[in-house]
JSON list of C-alpha atoms in Angstrom, two decimals:
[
{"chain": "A", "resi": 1, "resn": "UNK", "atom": "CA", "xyz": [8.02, -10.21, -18.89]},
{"chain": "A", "resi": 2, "resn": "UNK", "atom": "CA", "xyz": [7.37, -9.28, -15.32]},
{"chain": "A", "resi": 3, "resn": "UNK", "atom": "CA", "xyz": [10.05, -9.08, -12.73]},
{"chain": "A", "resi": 4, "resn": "UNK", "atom": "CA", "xyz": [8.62, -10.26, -10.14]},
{"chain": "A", "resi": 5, "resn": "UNK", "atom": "CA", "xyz": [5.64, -11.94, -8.68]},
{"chain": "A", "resi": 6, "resn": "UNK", "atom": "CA", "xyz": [3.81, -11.41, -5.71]},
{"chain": "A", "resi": 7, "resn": "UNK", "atom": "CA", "xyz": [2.14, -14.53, -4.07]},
{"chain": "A", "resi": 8, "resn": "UNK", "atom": "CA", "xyz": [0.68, -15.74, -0.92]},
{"chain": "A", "resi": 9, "resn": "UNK", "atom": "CA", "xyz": [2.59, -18.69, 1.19]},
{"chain": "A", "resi": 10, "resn": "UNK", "atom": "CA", "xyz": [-0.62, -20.56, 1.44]},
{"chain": "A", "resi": 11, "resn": "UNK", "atom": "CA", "xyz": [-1.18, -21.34, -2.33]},
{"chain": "A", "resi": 12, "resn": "UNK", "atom": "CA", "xyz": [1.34, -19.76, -3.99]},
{"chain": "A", "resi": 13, "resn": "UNK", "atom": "CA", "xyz": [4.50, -22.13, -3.20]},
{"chain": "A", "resi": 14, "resn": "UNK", "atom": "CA", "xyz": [4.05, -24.32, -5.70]},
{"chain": "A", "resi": 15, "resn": "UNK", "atom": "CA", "xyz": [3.07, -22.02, -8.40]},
{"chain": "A", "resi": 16, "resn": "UNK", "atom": "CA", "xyz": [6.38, -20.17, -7.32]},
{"chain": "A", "resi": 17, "resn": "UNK", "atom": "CA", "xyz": [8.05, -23.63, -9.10]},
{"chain": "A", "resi": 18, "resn": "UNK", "atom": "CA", "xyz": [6.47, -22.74, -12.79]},
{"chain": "A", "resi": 19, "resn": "UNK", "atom": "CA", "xyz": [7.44, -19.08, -12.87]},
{"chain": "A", "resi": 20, "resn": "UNK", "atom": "CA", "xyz": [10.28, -17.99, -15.53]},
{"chain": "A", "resi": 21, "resn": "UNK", "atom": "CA", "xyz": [13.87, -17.94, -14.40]},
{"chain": "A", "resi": 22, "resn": "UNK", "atom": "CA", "xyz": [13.83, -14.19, -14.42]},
{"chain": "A", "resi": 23, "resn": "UNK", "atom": "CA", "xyz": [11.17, -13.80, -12.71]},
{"chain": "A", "resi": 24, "resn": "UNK", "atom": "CA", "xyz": [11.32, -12.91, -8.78]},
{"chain": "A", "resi": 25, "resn": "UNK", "atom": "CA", "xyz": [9.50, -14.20, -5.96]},
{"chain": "A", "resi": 26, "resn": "UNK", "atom": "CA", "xyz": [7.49, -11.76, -3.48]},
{"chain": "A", "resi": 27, "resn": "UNK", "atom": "CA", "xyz": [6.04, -13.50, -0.43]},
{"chain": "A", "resi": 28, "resn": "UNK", "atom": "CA", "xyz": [3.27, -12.42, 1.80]},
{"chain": "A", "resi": 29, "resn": "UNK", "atom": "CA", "xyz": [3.50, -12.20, 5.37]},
{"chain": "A", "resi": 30, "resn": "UNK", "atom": "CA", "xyz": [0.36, -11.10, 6.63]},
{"chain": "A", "resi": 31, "resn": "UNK", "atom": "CA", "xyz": [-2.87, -13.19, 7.77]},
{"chain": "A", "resi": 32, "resn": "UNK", "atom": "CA", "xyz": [-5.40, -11.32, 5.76]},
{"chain": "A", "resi": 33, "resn": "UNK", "atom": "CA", "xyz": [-5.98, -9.86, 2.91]},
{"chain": "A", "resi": 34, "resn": "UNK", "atom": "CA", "xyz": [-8.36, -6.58, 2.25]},
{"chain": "A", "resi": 35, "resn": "UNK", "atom": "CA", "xyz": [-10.89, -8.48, 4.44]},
{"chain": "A", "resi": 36, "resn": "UNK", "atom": "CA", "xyz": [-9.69, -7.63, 7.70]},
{"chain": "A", "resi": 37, "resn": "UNK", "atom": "CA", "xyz": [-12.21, -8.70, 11.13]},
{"chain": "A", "resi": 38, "resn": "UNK", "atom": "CA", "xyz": [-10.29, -7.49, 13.57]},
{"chain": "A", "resi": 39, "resn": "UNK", "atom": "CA", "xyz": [-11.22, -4.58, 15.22]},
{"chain": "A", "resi": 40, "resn": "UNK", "atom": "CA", "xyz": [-9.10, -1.18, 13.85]},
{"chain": "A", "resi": 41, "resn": "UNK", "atom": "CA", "xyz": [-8.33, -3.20, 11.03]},
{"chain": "A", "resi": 42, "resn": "UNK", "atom": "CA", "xyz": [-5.32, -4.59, 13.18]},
{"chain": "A", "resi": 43, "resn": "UNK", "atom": "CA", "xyz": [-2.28, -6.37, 11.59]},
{"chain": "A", "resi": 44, "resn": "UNK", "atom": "CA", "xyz": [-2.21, -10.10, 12.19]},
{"chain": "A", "resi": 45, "resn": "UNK", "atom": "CA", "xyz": [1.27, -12.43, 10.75]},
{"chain": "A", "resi": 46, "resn": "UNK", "atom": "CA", "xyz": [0.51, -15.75, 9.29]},
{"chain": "A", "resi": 47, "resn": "UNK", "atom": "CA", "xyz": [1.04, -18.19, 11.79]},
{"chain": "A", "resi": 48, "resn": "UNK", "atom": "CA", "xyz": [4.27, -20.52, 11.97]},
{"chain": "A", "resi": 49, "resn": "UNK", "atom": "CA", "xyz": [6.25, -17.65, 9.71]},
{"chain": "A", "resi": 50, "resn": "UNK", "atom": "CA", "xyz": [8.87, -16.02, 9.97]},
{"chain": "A", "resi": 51, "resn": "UNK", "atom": "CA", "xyz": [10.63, -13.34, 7.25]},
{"chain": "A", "resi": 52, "resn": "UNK", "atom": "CA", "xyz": [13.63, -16.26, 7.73]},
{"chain": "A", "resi": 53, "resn": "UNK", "atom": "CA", "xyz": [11.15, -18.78, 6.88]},
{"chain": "A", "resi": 54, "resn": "UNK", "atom": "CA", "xyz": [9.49, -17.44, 4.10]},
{"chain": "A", "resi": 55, "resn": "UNK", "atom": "CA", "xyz": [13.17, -16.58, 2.79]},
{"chain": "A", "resi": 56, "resn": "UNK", "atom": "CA", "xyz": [14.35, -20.21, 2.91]},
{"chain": "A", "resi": 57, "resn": "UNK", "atom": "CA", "xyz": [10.74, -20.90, 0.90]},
{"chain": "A", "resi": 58, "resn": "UNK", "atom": "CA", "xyz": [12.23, -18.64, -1.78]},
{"chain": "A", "resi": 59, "resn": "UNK", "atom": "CA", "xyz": [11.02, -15.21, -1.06]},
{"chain": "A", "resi": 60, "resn": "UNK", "atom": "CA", "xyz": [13.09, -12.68, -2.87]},
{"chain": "A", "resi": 61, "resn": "UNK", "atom": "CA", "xyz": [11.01, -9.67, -0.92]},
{"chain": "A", "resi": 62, "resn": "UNK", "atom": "CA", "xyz": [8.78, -9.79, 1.74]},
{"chain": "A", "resi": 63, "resn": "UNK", "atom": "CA", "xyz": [4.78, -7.93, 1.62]},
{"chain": "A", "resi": 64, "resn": "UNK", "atom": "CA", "xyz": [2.93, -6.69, 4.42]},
{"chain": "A", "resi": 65, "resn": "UNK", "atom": "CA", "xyz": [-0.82, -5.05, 3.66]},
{"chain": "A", "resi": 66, "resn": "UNK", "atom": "CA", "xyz": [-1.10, -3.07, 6.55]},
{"chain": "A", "resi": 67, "resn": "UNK", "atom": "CA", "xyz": [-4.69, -1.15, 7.35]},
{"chain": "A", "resi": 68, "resn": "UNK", "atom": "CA", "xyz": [-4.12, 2.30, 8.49]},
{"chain": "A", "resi": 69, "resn": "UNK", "atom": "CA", "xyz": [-6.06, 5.62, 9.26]},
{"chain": "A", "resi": 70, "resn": "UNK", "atom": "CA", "xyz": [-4.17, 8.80, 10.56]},
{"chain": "A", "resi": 71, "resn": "UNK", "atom": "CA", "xyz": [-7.59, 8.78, 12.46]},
{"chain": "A", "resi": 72, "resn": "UNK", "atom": "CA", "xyz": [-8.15, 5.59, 14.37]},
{"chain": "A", "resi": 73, "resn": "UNK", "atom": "CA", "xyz": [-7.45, 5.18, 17.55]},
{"chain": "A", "resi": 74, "resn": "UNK", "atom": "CA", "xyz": [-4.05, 6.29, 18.74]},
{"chain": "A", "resi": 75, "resn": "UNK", "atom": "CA", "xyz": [-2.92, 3.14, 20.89]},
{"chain": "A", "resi": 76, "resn": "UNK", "atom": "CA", "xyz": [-4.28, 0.98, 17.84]},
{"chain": "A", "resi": 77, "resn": "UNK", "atom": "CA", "xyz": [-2.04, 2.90, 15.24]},
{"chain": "A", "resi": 78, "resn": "UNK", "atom": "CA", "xyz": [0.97, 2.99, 17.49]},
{"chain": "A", "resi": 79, "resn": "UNK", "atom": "CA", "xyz": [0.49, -1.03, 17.97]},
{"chain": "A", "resi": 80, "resn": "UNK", "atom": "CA", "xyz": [0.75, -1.16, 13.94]},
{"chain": "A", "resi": 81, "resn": "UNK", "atom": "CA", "xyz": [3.98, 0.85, 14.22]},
{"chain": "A", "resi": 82, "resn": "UNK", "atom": "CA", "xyz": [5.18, -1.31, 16.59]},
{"chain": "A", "resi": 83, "resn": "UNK", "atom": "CA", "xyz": [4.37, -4.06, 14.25]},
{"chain": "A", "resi": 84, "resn": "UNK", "atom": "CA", "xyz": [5.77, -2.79, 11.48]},
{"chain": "A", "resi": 85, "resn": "UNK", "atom": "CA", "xyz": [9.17, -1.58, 12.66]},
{"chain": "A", "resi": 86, "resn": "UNK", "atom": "CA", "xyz": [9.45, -5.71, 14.15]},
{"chain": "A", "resi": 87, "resn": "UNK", "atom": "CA", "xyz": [8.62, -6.53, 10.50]},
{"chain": "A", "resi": 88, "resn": "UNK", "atom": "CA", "xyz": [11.49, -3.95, 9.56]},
{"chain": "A", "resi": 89, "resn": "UNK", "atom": "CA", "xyz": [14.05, -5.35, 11.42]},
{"chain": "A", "resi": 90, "resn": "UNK", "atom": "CA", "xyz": [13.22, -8.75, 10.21]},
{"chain": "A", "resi": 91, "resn": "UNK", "atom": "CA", "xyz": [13.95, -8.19, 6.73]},
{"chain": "A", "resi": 92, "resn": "UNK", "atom": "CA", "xyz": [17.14, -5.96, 7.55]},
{"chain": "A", "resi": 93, "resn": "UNK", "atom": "CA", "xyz": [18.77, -9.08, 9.62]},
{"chain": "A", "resi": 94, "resn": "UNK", "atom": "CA", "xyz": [18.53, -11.74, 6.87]},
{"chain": "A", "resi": 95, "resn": "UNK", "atom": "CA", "xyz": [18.77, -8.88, 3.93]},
{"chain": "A", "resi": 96, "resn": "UNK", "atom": "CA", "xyz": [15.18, -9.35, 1.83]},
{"chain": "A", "resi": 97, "resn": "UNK", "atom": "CA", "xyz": [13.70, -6.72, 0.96]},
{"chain": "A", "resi": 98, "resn": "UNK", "atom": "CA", "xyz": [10.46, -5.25, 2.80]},
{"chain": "A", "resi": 99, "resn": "UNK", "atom": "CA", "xyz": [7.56, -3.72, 0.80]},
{"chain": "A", "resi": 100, "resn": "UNK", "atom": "CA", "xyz": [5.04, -1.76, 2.69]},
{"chain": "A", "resi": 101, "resn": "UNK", "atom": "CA", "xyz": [1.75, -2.21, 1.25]},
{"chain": "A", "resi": 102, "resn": "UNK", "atom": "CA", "xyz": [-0.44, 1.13, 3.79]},
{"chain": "A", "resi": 103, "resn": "UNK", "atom": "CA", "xyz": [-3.93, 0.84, 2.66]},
{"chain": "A", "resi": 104, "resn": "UNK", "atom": "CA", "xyz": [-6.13, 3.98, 4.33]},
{"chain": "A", "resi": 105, "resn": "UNK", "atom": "CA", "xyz": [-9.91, 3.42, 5.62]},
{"chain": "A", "resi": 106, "resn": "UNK", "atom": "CA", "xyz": [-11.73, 5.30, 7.49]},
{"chain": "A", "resi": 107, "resn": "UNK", "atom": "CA", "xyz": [-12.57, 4.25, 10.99]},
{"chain": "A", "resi": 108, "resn": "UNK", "atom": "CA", "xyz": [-16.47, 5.17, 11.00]},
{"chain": "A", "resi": 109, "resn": "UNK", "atom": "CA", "xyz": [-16.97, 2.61, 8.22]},
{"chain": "A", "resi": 110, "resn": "UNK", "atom": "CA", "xyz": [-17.76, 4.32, 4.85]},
{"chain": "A", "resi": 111, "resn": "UNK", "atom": "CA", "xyz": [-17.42, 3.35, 1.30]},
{"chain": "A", "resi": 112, "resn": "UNK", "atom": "CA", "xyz": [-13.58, 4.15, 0.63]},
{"chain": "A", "resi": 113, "resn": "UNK", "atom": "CA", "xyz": [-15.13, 4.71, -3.33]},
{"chain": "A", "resi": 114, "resn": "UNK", "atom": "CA", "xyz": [-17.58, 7.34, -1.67]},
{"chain": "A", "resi": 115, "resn": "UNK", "atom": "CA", "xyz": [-17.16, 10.54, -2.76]},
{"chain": "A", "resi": 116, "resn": "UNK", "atom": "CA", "xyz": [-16.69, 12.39, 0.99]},
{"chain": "A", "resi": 117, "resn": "UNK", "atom": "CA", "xyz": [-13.75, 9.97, 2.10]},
{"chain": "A", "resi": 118, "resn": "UNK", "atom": "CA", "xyz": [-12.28, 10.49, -1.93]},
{"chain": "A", "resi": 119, "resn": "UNK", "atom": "CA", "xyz": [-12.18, 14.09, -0.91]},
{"chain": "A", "resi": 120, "resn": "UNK", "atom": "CA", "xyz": [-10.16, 13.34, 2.22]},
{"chain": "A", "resi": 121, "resn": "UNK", "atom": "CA", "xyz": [-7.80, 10.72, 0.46]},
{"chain": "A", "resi": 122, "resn": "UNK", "atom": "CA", "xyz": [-5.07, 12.75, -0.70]},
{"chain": "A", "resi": 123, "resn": "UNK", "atom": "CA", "xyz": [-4.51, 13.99, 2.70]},
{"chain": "A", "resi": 124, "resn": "UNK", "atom": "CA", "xyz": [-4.62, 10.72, 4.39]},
{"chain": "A", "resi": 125, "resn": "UNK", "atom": "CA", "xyz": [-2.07, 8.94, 1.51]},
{"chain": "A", "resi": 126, "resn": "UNK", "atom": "CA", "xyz": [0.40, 11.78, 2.15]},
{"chain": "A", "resi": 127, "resn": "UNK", "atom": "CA", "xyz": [0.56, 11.35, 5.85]},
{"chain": "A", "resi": 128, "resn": "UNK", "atom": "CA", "xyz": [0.47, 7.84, 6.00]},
{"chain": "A", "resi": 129, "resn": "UNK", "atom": "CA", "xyz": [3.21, 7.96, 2.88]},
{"chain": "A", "resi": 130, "resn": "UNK", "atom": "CA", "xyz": [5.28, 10.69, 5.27]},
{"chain": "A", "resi": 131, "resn": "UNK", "atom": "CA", "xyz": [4.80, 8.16, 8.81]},
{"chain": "A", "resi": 132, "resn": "UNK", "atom": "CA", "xyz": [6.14, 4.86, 6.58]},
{"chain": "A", "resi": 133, "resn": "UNK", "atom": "CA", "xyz": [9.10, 6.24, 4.92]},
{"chain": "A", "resi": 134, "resn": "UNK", "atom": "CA", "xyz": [11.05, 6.98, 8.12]},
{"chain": "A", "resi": 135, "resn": "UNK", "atom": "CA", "xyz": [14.18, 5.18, 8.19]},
{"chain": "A", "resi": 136, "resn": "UNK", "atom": "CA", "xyz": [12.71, 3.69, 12.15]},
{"chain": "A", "resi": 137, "resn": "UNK", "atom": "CA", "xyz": [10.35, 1.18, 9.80]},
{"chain": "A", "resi": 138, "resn": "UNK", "atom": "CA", "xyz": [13.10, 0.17, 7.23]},
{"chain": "A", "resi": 139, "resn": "UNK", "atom": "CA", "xyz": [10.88, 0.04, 4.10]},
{"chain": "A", "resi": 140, "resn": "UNK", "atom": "CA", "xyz": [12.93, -0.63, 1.18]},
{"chain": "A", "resi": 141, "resn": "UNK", "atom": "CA", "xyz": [9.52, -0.33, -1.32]},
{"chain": "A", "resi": 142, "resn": "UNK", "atom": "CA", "xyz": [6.04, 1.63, 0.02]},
{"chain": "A", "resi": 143, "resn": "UNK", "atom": "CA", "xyz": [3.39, 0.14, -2.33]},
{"chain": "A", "resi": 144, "resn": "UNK", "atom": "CA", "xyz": [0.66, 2.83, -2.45]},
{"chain": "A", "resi": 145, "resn": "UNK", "atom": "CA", "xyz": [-2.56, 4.29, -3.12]},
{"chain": "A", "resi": 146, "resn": "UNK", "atom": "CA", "xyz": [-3.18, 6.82, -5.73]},
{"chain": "A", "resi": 147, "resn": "UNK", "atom": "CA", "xyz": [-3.86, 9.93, -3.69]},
{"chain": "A", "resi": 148, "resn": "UNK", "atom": "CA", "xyz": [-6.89, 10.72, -5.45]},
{"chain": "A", "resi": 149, "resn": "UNK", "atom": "CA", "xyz": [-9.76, 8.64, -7.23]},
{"chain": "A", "resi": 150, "resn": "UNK", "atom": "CA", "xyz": [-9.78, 9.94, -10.82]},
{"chain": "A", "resi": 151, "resn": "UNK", "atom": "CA", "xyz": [-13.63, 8.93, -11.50]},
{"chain": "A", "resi": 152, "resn": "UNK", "atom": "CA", "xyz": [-14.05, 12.51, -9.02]},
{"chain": "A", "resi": 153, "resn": "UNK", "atom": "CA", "xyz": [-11.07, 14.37, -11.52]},
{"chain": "A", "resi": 154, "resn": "UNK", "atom": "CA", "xyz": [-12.85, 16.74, -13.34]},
{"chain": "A", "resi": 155, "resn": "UNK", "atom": "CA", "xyz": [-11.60, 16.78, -16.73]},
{"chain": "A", "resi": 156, "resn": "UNK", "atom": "CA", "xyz": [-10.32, 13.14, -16.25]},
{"chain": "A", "resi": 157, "resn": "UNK", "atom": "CA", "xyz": [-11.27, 10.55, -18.86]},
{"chain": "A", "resi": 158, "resn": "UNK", "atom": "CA", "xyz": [-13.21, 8.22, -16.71]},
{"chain": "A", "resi": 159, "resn": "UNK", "atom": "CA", "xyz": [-14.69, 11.60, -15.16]},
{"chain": "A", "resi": 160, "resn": "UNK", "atom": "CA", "xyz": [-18.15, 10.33, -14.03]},
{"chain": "A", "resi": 161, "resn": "UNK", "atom": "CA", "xyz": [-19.86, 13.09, -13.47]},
{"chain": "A", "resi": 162, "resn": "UNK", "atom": "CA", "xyz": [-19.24, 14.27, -9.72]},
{"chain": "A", "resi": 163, "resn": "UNK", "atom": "CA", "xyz": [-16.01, 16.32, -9.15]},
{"chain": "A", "resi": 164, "resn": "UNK", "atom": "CA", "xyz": [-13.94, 15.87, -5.73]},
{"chain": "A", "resi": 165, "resn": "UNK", "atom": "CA", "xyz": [-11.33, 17.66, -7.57]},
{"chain": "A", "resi": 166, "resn": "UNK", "atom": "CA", "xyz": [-10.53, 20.02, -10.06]},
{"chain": "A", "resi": 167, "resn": "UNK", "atom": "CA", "xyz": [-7.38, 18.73, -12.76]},
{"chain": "A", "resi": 168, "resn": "UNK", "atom": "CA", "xyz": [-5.06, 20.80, -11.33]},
{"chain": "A", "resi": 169, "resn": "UNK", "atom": "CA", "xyz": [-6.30, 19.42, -7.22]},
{"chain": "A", "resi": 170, "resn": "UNK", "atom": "CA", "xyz": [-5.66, 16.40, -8.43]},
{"chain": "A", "resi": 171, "resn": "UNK", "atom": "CA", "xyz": [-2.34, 16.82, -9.96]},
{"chain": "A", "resi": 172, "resn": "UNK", "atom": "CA", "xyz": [-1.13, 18.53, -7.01]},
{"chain": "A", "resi": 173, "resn": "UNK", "atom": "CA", "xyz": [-1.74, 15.69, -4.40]},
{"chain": "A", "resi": 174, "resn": "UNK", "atom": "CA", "xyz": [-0.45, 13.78, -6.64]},
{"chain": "A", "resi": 175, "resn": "UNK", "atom": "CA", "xyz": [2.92, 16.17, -6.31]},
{"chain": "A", "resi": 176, "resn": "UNK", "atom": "CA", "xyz": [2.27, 16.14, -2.14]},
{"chain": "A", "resi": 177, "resn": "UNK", "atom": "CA", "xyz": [2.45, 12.69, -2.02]},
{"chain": "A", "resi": 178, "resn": "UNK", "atom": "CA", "xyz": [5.33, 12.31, -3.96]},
{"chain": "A", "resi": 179, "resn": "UNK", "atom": "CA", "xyz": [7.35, 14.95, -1.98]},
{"chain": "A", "resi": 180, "resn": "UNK", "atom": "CA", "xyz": [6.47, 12.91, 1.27]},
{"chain": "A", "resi": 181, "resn": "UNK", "atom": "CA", "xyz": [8.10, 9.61, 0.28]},
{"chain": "A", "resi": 182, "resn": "UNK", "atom": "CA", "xyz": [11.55, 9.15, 0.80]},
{"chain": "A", "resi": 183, "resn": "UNK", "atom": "CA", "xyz": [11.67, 5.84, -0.10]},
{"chain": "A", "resi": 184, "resn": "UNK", "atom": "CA", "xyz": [10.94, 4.26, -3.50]},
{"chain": "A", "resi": 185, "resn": "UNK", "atom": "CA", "xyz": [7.26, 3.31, -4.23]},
{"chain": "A", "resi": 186, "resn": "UNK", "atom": "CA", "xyz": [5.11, 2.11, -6.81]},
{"chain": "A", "resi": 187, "resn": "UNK", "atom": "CA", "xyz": [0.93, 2.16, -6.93]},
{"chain": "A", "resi": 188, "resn": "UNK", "atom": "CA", "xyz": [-1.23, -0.24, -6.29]},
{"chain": "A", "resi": 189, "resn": "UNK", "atom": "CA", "xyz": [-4.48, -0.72, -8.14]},
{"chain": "A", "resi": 190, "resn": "UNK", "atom": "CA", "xyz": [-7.04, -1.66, -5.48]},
{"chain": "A", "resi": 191, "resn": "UNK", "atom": "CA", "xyz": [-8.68, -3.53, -7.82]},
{"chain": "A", "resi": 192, "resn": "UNK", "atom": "CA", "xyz": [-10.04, -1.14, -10.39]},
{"chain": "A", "resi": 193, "resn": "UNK", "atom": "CA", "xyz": [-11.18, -1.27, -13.63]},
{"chain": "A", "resi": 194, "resn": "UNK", "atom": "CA", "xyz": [-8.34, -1.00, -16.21]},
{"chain": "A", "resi": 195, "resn": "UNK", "atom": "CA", "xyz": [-8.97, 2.54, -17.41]},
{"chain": "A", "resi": 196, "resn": "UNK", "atom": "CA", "xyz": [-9.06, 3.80, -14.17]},
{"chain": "A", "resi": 197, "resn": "UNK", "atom": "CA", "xyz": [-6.22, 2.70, -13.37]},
{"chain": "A", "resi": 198, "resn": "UNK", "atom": "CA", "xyz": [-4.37, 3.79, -16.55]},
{"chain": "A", "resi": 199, "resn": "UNK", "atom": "CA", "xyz": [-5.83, 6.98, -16.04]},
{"chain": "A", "resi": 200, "resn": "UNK", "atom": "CA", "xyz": [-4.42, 7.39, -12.43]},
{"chain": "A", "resi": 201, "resn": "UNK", "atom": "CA", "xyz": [-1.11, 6.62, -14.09]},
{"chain": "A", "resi": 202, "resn": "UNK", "atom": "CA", "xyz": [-1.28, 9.54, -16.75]},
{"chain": "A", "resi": 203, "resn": "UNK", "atom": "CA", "xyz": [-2.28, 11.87, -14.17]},
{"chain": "A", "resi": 204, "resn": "UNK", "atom": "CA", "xyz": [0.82, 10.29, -12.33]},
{"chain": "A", "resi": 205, "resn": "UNK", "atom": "CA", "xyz": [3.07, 11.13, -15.38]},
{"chain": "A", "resi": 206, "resn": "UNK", "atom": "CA", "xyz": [1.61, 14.34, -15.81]},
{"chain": "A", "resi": 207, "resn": "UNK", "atom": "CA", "xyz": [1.88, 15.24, -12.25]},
{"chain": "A", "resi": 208, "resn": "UNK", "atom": "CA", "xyz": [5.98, 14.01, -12.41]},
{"chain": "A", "resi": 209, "resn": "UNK", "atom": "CA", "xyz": [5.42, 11.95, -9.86]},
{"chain": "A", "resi": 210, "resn": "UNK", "atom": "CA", "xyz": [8.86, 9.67, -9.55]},
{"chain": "A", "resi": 211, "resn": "UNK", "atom": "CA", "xyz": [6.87, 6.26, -9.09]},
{"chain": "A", "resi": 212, "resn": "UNK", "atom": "CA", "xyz": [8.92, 3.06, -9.57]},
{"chain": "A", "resi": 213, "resn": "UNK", "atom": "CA", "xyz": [6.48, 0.84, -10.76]}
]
């Protein structure tokens, strides 16, 4: 039932050959995955790719995880939008879609499930949301965060106990975020636990956020 799947170029390829017929292929471009070594979490390519290459392997949409913090260093972050508008124009001149997968951290290091950066989140998702949907980058898809972490939603059903945010907080960076993309997107789910996630999504519908996905 899914419409598309997202693999990696390294392992995925010949997986690609046993998915259904109507199911798409996504391709990712990057070197790393959430573990990034590089200092300021910078964006490395797979080697010996190209968006034309990974095309002629079958991709039907290209992924890039980029790292990024409003906060970082400034020559660091404009190096990623460097990157990223390359990786733009890429997809544009052999026509595959590119989804933009910004993940935010915070530069000093802490614990992005902490409950001082969760309080900071929905302003970082809405800025880095507002930077990536300029046309410069040619995004066709942002892939993003929730703008909150609804284990801190008071009132939310996987409330645990320490509020970040009152209901209505919540739903309203939920509506900032939305007003700051002006390209499609759909959420990522960093890897939670299935009723967090779900819950993000309800607070999401409730919030009438126009997600894709």
């Amino acid at each position: 039932h899914a419409s598309a799947v997202l693999l990696d170029p390294d392992y995925g390829l010949d997986a690609a050959k046993h998915r259904a017929a109507s199911c798409g292929l996504m391709l990712a471009y990057e070197l790393d995955g959430y573990e990034n070594p590089r200092p300021h979490r910078m964006l490395a390519l797979a080697p010996h790719l190209s968006v034309r290459r990974l095309r002629d392997a079958g991709a039907q949409g290209i992924k890039i995880l980029l790292h990024y913090s409003p906060h970082d260093d400034a020559s660091a972050n404009d190096e990623k939008c460097a990157w990223t508008e390359r990786i733009g124009c890429e997809c544009s001149d052999v026509d595959v879609p590119f989804f933009l997968e910004p993940v935010v951290y915070d530069p000093a290091g802490r614990d992005p499930r902490s409950w001082d950066f969760a309080k900071e989140k929905p302003a970082l998702v809405t800025t880095t949301i507002e930077l990536f949907s300029q046309d410069v980058y040619k995004v066709d898809v942002l892939k993003v965060e929730f703008p909150v972490i609804s284990s801190y939603v008071e009132g939310s059903s996987v409330f645990a106990g320490q509020a970040a945010y009152s209901m209505e907080e919540a739903l309203e960076a939920f509506r900032m975020a939305d007003a700051a993309a002006r390209r499609p997107y759909i959420y990522l789910s960093a890897g939670v636990r299935s009723a967090e996630f779900l819950d993000s999504l309800r607070l999401a519908a409730c919030a009438k956020s126009r997600f894709s996905g």
